[in-house]
C-alpha positions as MATLAB code, in Angstrom:
seq = 'MKVTHFLSLSATICLLAGASAAQAQSWPQRPIRFIVPFAAGGSTDSIARITAERLSVALGQPVVLENKPGASGLIAVQTVQRAPSDGYTLLVAAMPVIVILPKISPVPFDPLKDFVPITNFATNPFLLAVSKNVPVNSVKELVDYARPQPGKLNFASGGSGSVSHLSGALFVKRAELDMMHISYKGDVPAVAAMIAGDVTMYFGNVPVLAPQAKAGNIKLLGVTSDTRLPELPEVPTIAETFPGFRTLTWNGLMAPAGTPAAIVDRIAMEVKKIAADPTYQERMKQLGVQIVADTPAEFRKAISADIELFADAIRSANLKVQ';
ca = [
      85.881   32.095  -93.694;
      84.113   31.012  -89.995;
      81.251   33.651  -90.708;
      79.989   31.908  -93.093;
      81.105   28.883  -91.563;
      79.170   30.181  -88.448;
      76.056   30.620  -90.621;
      76.204   27.501  -92.624;
      76.342   25.599  -88.879;
      73.533   27.415  -87.281;
      71.406   27.509  -91.406;
      71.144   23.548  -90.539;
      70.563   23.145  -86.820;
      67.321   25.189  -88.442;
      66.523   22.977  -91.120;
      67.253   20.127  -88.446;
      65.389   21.586  -85.906;
      62.403   22.773  -88.517;
      61.924   18.824  -89.588;
      62.143   16.988  -86.598;
      58.434   20.073  -85.639;
      56.834   18.979  -88.563;
      57.752   15.665  -88.171;
      56.145   15.516  -85.024;
      53.291   18.375  -86.033;
      52.336   15.902  -89.105;
      52.144   12.938  -86.398;
      50.564   10.144  -85.827;
      49.915    9.176  -89.325;
      49.248    5.129  -88.837;
      49.018    3.090  -85.243;
      51.185    2.664  -82.546;
      52.751    0.352  -81.622;
      53.649   -0.178  -76.991;
      56.385   -2.817  -76.715;
      54.867   -5.340  -73.702;
      58.464   -7.255  -71.863;
      56.254   -9.826  -69.565;
      52.693  -11.290  -70.660;
      49.338  -10.124  -71.294;
      47.466   -9.613  -67.232;
      49.643   -8.825  -65.094;
      49.888   -5.124  -63.645;
      52.569   -3.683  -65.937;
      50.173   -4.569  -69.308;
      47.136   -3.835  -67.769;
      48.360   -0.875  -67.533;
      49.684    0.050  -70.756;
      45.737   -0.954  -71.583;
      44.442    1.148  -70.277;
      46.249    4.417  -71.635;
      46.483    2.688  -74.638;
      42.693    3.038  -75.945;
      42.319    6.308  -74.035;
      45.719    7.519  -75.828;
      44.704    6.152  -79.091;
      41.341    8.726  -78.725;
      44.325   11.570  -78.216;
      45.522   10.756  -80.838;
      42.675    9.796  -83.637;
      45.497    6.354  -84.160;
      45.397    2.707  -82.651;
      47.855    2.279  -80.139;
      48.418   -1.888  -80.423;
      49.785   -4.038  -77.880;
      52.730   -5.838  -78.693;
      53.677   -9.020  -75.866;
      57.293  -10.152  -76.163;
      57.656  -11.541  -72.852;
      61.128  -13.795  -72.240;
      64.991  -13.314  -71.862;
      64.268  -11.321  -68.774;
      62.357   -8.724  -70.802;
      65.501   -7.953  -73.170;
      62.889   -9.163  -76.692;
      60.564   -6.174  -75.670;
      64.188   -3.979  -74.871;
      65.932   -5.033  -78.044;
      62.457   -4.694  -80.315;
      62.427   -1.488  -79.457;
      65.608   -0.495  -79.807;
      66.517   -1.447  -82.965;
      63.556    0.150  -83.936;
      62.770    3.592  -85.912;
      63.205    5.936  -84.181;
      59.733    7.693  -85.091;
      57.277    7.671  -82.690;
      55.747    4.734  -84.003;
      56.753    1.652  -81.999;
      57.929    2.504  -78.264;
      58.649    0.633  -74.996;
      56.730    0.444  -72.206;
      59.576    0.098  -70.161;
      59.210   -1.677  -66.560;
      61.578   -0.488  -63.455;
      62.575   -4.401  -63.267;
      64.120   -4.136  -66.793;
      65.454   -0.775  -67.203;
      66.762   -0.672  -63.586;
      67.799   -3.326  -62.600;
      68.495   -6.193  -64.779;
      71.790   -4.243  -66.534;
      72.807   -4.137  -63.093;
      72.582   -7.178  -62.307;
      73.083   -9.326  -66.473;
      74.966   -7.993  -69.172;
      72.663   -6.935  -71.461;
      73.668   -4.462  -74.905;
      72.033   -1.466  -74.102;
      72.087    1.638  -72.353;
      69.319    2.527  -70.224;
      70.002    5.972  -71.044;
      72.099    5.763  -74.090;
      69.962    4.045  -75.706;
      66.677    5.621  -74.975;
      64.056    8.694  -74.706;
      61.867    9.231  -71.251;
      59.291   10.392  -72.204;
      57.088    9.741  -69.330;
      56.012    7.483  -65.953;
      52.683    6.442  -66.240;
      52.006    4.849  -62.631;
      54.277    3.626  -59.663;
      53.631    0.401  -57.274;
      53.809    0.599  -53.741;
      55.769   -2.118  -52.356;
      54.193   -2.756  -48.427;
      56.473   -4.175  -45.417;
      54.263   -7.129  -43.902;
      54.947   -9.579  -41.486;
      53.330  -13.056  -40.171;
      50.169  -12.490  -37.820;
      52.618  -14.566  -35.383;
      55.752  -12.499  -35.457;
      55.507  -10.564  -31.819;
      55.999   -6.701  -33.034;
      52.823   -3.633  -34.849;
      55.150   -1.292  -35.740;
      59.305   -0.915  -37.938;
      61.057    0.323  -34.862;
      59.214   -2.599  -33.090;
      60.136   -4.554  -35.624;
      63.310   -3.561  -35.766;
      63.658   -4.151  -31.691;
      62.523   -7.846  -32.345;
      65.020   -8.794  -34.696;
      67.782   -6.839  -33.428;
      69.098   -9.577  -31.274;
      69.117  -12.314  -32.455;
      70.818  -12.271  -35.421;
      70.799  -15.032  -38.449;
      68.047  -16.271  -36.834;
      65.300  -14.898  -37.967;
      64.083  -14.427  -42.605;
      62.739  -12.627  -44.727;
      61.012  -13.794  -47.702;
      60.622  -12.368  -51.473;
      59.416  -12.887  -54.671;
      62.776  -14.044  -56.310;
      66.465  -13.166  -56.179;
      66.913   -9.889  -57.874;
      63.126   -9.139  -58.144;
      61.610   -5.656  -56.120;
      60.082   -7.666  -53.216;
      64.048   -9.673  -52.438;
      66.318   -5.790  -52.835;
      64.068   -3.522  -51.450;
      64.038   -6.456  -48.607;
      68.163   -6.712  -48.654;
      67.932   -2.455  -47.901;
      66.127   -2.514  -45.401;
      67.964   -5.306  -43.270;
      70.874   -3.533  -44.224;
      69.582    0.458  -43.338;
      67.809   -0.720  -40.533;
      71.513   -2.903  -39.764;
      69.572   -6.438  -39.140;
      71.146  -10.230  -40.402;
      68.644  -11.757  -42.161;
      68.923  -14.512  -43.910;
      66.767  -14.487  -47.270;
      64.626  -17.223  -49.181;
      63.526  -17.094  -52.478;
      60.490  -18.223  -53.432;
      59.084  -19.245  -57.396;
      56.625  -15.616  -57.779;
      54.827  -13.441  -55.252;
      52.109  -16.624  -54.150;
      54.365  -18.628  -52.380;
      56.481  -16.003  -50.876;
      52.885  -14.769  -49.367;
      51.625  -18.065  -48.368;
      54.234  -19.003  -46.699;
      54.464  -16.170  -44.039;
      51.219  -16.910  -43.800;
      52.020  -20.136  -42.338;
      55.046  -17.853  -40.539;
      57.458  -20.098  -42.405;
      59.153  -16.540  -43.166;
      59.303  -13.426  -40.780;
      58.864  -10.716  -43.201;
      58.013   -9.722  -46.420;
      58.085   -6.652  -49.261;
      54.238   -7.201  -51.463;
      51.935   -5.664  -53.599;
      49.318   -4.068  -52.319;
      46.834   -5.390  -53.915;
      48.396   -9.889  -52.631;
      48.920   -7.856  -49.387;
      46.021   -5.981  -48.066;
      43.182   -8.520  -48.204;
      45.532  -10.244  -46.518;
      45.266   -7.559  -44.173;
      41.942   -7.599  -43.417;
      41.279  -11.141  -43.255;
      44.115  -10.866  -39.457;
      46.747  -12.609  -42.117;
      49.544  -11.457  -42.161;
      50.044   -7.241  -40.426;
      51.514   -5.068  -42.722;
      53.998   -2.480  -40.881;
      54.442    0.035  -43.036;
      55.144    1.811  -46.863;
      57.988    2.009  -48.815;
      56.573    5.311  -50.840;
      57.620    9.064  -50.135;
      53.598    8.976  -48.128;
      51.314    7.153  -47.062;
      48.189    5.633  -49.200;
      45.259    6.888  -48.764;
      43.186    3.715  -48.950;
      45.614    2.834  -46.275;
      45.674    5.802  -44.138;
      46.770    3.556  -40.687;
      49.875    2.160  -42.682;
      52.945    4.690  -42.250;
      56.014    5.221  -44.264;
      59.194    3.495  -43.297;
      60.653    6.690  -44.238;
      59.065    7.909  -40.804;
      61.366    5.678  -38.911;
      64.413    5.098  -41.772;
      63.928    8.840  -43.626;
      64.862    8.583  -46.723;
      63.358    4.973  -46.982;
      61.332    4.431  -50.377;
      62.059    1.783  -52.715;
      58.527    1.991  -55.935;
      58.499   -0.355  -58.984;
      56.984    2.110  -62.048;
      56.343    1.534  -65.380;
      56.192    4.342  -68.717;
      57.276    4.716  -71.578;
      60.470    5.082  -73.434;
      61.712    5.722  -77.285;
      64.258    4.819  -79.004;
      67.542    7.691  -79.091;
      67.263    9.397  -81.198;
      63.120    9.842  -81.851;
      61.790   13.480  -81.986;
      61.968   15.691  -78.939;
      58.628   17.277  -79.989;
      56.874   13.775  -80.721;
      58.320   13.572  -77.281;
      56.599   15.708  -75.571;
      53.829   15.080  -77.620;
      52.906   11.790  -76.199;
      53.477   13.048  -72.885;
      50.989   15.624  -72.513;
      48.481   13.247  -74.252;
      48.993   10.894  -70.537;
      49.178   13.996  -68.954;
      45.819   14.210  -69.535;
      44.546   11.688  -70.168;
      46.143   10.482  -66.234;
      43.438   14.262  -65.282;
      40.857   11.912  -65.834;
      38.600   10.458  -63.155;
      37.559    7.355  -64.121;
      41.153    6.610  -65.631;
      42.140    7.492  -62.444;
      39.998    4.846  -60.566;
      41.050    2.500  -62.511;
      44.248    3.397  -61.376;
      43.585    2.385  -58.278;
      41.728   -0.678  -58.438;
      45.370   -1.756  -60.014;
      47.241   -0.966  -56.332;
      49.159    2.307  -58.420;
      49.907    5.821  -58.145;
      49.198    7.690  -60.430;
      51.790   10.387  -61.275;
      52.288   11.568  -66.200;
      55.369   13.862  -65.613;
      56.914   15.064  -68.335;
      60.350   13.242  -69.772;
      62.372   15.030  -68.151;
      61.306   13.953  -64.760;
      61.444   10.469  -66.021;
      65.019   10.762  -66.829;
      65.723   12.398  -63.520;
      63.449    9.666  -61.441;
      65.608    6.892  -63.679;
      68.586    8.163  -62.694;
      67.925    8.105  -59.116;
      66.885    4.706  -58.842;
      70.271    2.809  -61.355;
      71.607    4.962  -58.047;
      69.696    3.396  -55.307;
      69.467   -0.429  -56.591;
      72.680   -0.715  -57.369;
      73.286    0.270  -53.689;
      70.067   -2.430  -52.897;
      71.731   -5.024  -54.969;
      75.517   -4.501  -53.190;
      73.553   -4.490  -50.354;
      71.791   -7.954  -51.388;
      75.266   -9.427  -52.843;
      74.137  -10.337  -56.038;
      77.324  -10.183  -58.587;
      76.663   -9.887  -62.294;
      75.509  -13.272  -64.056;
];
């Protein structure tokens, strides 16, 4: 009886595996939807659009972007969460939506239970910049300058709970500083305040801050990536002063839970091939991002690590679930 049951179970597993493989072989037979959680024109939209153009060619079916901004990305997330697990509706997953939002808001999804990671398109490192009037030229000098002045200096962000805010809070914690956080409605006013000398420091995007530094309006002290940026080799990583310090935002692809592994692997493989194209690499470079194109397993591991990292950053920033 037990042998019969075992054989029956084995046969069922084989049938399911065969069905999944057959479904993957025949996929795709119609257009694929990329659901983007932000409006058209931003970094996430641009990365997805450039990748979708090439993926359409690779798969032989149109890959159509649908921008569904609103509710901090929740509208897009739930659109994909409720979609069939057939590989035709995919989420353009932005790190703040997948990692930060569930930690600061009660949301009806679990990023690693309700979704399957496919691949991380690219990461966006941040630059640590200070006002040109601040008498420091390195991360160590900034720490030595700020530590004897508890509560007198400040750092800007593009909004409470943003990656710029959490990067600043994590840095202040690691450096054992006492600095006030000033939240602005977006990155543009935050950068303007730093240029004007109203704030001491700010963590911001490379395409925004690098030109301001070149113009002499601000000073760049460090980058949040694991390695120095090829376009800014003179700017050290913050990890060179504080080993292990790393905050990146990223944009990738996720599918509804239950999507066949063969389809997930096929998409990841095609994106990997696209990432090797020099013209694609140049367009990503123009956006100030670093290509990743990792495997589903690697992407899942990275998401798990970021959930832990930003949980610490959120605690450092004293943010509460609202």
